[in-house]
Amino acid sequence: MKRVAILGSTGSIGRQTITVVSAHADELELCALGCRKNVDAMLLQAVANGVMTIVSPNLGEVVGYSCYRGENAMERYAAEGDYDVLVVAVVGIAGLLPTLSALRRGKTVCLANKETLVCGGPLVREALTSGGGKLLPIDSEHCAILQCLTGSSPKEVDHIILTASGGALRDMALAKLPEATVRDVLAHPNWNMGNKITVDCATMVNKGYEIVEASYLFDMPIDKIRVLLHRQSVVHSLVCYADNSYVAQMAVPDMRLPIQYALLYPRHTPAVVPPLDLTAVTMSFQSVDAERYPALSLVRDAAMKSAARLVAINAADEVTVEAFLGGHIGYGEIHTILSRTAAKFDGGIRDVEDVLGIDAAARRLAKEGIC
Ligand code: MG
């Protein structure tokens, strides 16, 4: 029996992870649940699933449960808890410390939190080397690449192609983009996800993060990772080999599949998602319009030049997306604030303190841009 702990259990990925674990009750078992804010919802999940260990910085004393509380609750659980697989599905930079703690112990981390690699990629790489743990992606594109790479050596790969749906604003007239409303942006055509990532899909900040993610997960230089617009979200990504042979992975757009593949890696196990009706699929691939998605090259350039700048972009993006969702800034201002904040940061990162320092400074700058 594999014991699965979920940090971020009340979010979209967390909830779907619980359904996948339940569907594979013969080999997976939930052993702990963690969240940041939604403590009541997490307690309901714990009761419903018979989980006796709960983790949250906002948790009071709960009689009868093993509780990890206080500001560093998640990190402590990751470092001390009794689990086989840690699913890190919290939003934002909060995912970094628990991931590092788990990998340093040689544990398996299923990572649904991109910020961890975007902000702390070099540190995660170090923790993987020193601890001997395993890092598996819960991200449809990276799950696809992992499958496409099976049985081959990285040397045989010419490049990786990440597919992008283009988000909810892909067909909005360019001139109208700056005035796009929250409602426009959240109406994602293919995927049902949390609000933050849905905005990040519209701007393609998310796809930029995925380039960084792929480069760390698969040890691939940034310039070997390309992006194509693929409206149908059926081909989840591709690998082009040295002989110009393309290997792609296809499935319905449903996050339960990447979750299941990560939890039971490297096996393909009975499905939790429906089959793809291939006869109903027409597929298209287009190059990405740089004018519509300026954030993609902003993140890609930062990935080539400066680890500190990536941290700053991530921090500024969290601040601006929240401000946008709260109705305080327009859609067009997201990119303006992002690029202005990014330009102030350069150089590398040495440790977690560095990351947190840059994160705080960039948040301050971004907030000044909003007021
Ligand atoms: Mg993705």
PDB file of C-alpha atoms and ligand atoms in Angstrom, residues 114 138-142 163 191 193 197 201 206-207 210 213 236 255, ligand 1:
ATOM      1  CA  LYS A 114       4.968  25.121 -10.695  1.00  0.00           C
ATOM      2  CA  ILE A 138       1.240  16.651 -11.994  1.00  0.00           C
ATOM      3  CA  ASP A 139       0.879  18.790 -15.070  1.00  0.00           C
ATOM      4  CA  SER A 140      -0.692  17.479 -18.256  1.00  0.00           C
ATOM      5  CA  GLU A 141       2.155  18.643 -20.546  1.00  0.00           C
ATOM      6  CA  HIS A 142       4.923  17.209 -18.407  1.00  0.00           C
ATOM      7  CA  THR A 163       1.145  22.498 -26.420  1.00  0.00           C
ATOM      8  CA  TRP A 191      -9.805  22.910 -18.804  1.00  0.00           C
ATOM      9  CA  MET A 193      -8.935  24.635 -13.071  1.00  0.00           C
ATOM     10  CA  ILE A 197      -3.895  29.222 -13.191  1.00  0.00           C
ATOM     11  CA  CYS A 201      -3.260  30.415 -19.116  1.00  0.00           C
ATOM     12  CA  ASN A 206       1.651  29.510 -17.182  1.00  0.00           C
ATOM     13  CA  LYS A 207       3.230  28.231 -20.391  1.00  0.00           C
ATOM     14  CA  GLU A 210       6.015  25.127 -17.927  1.00  0.00           C
ATOM     15  CA  GLU A 213       9.453  23.204 -15.298  1.00  0.00           C
ATOM     16  CA  HIS A 236      -0.793  17.202 -24.349  1.00  0.00           C
ATOM     17  CA  MET A 255      -6.250  16.369 -14.690  1.00  0.00           C
TER      18      MET A 255
HETATM   19 MG    MG B   1      -0.100  22.411 -17.743  1.00  0.00          MG
END
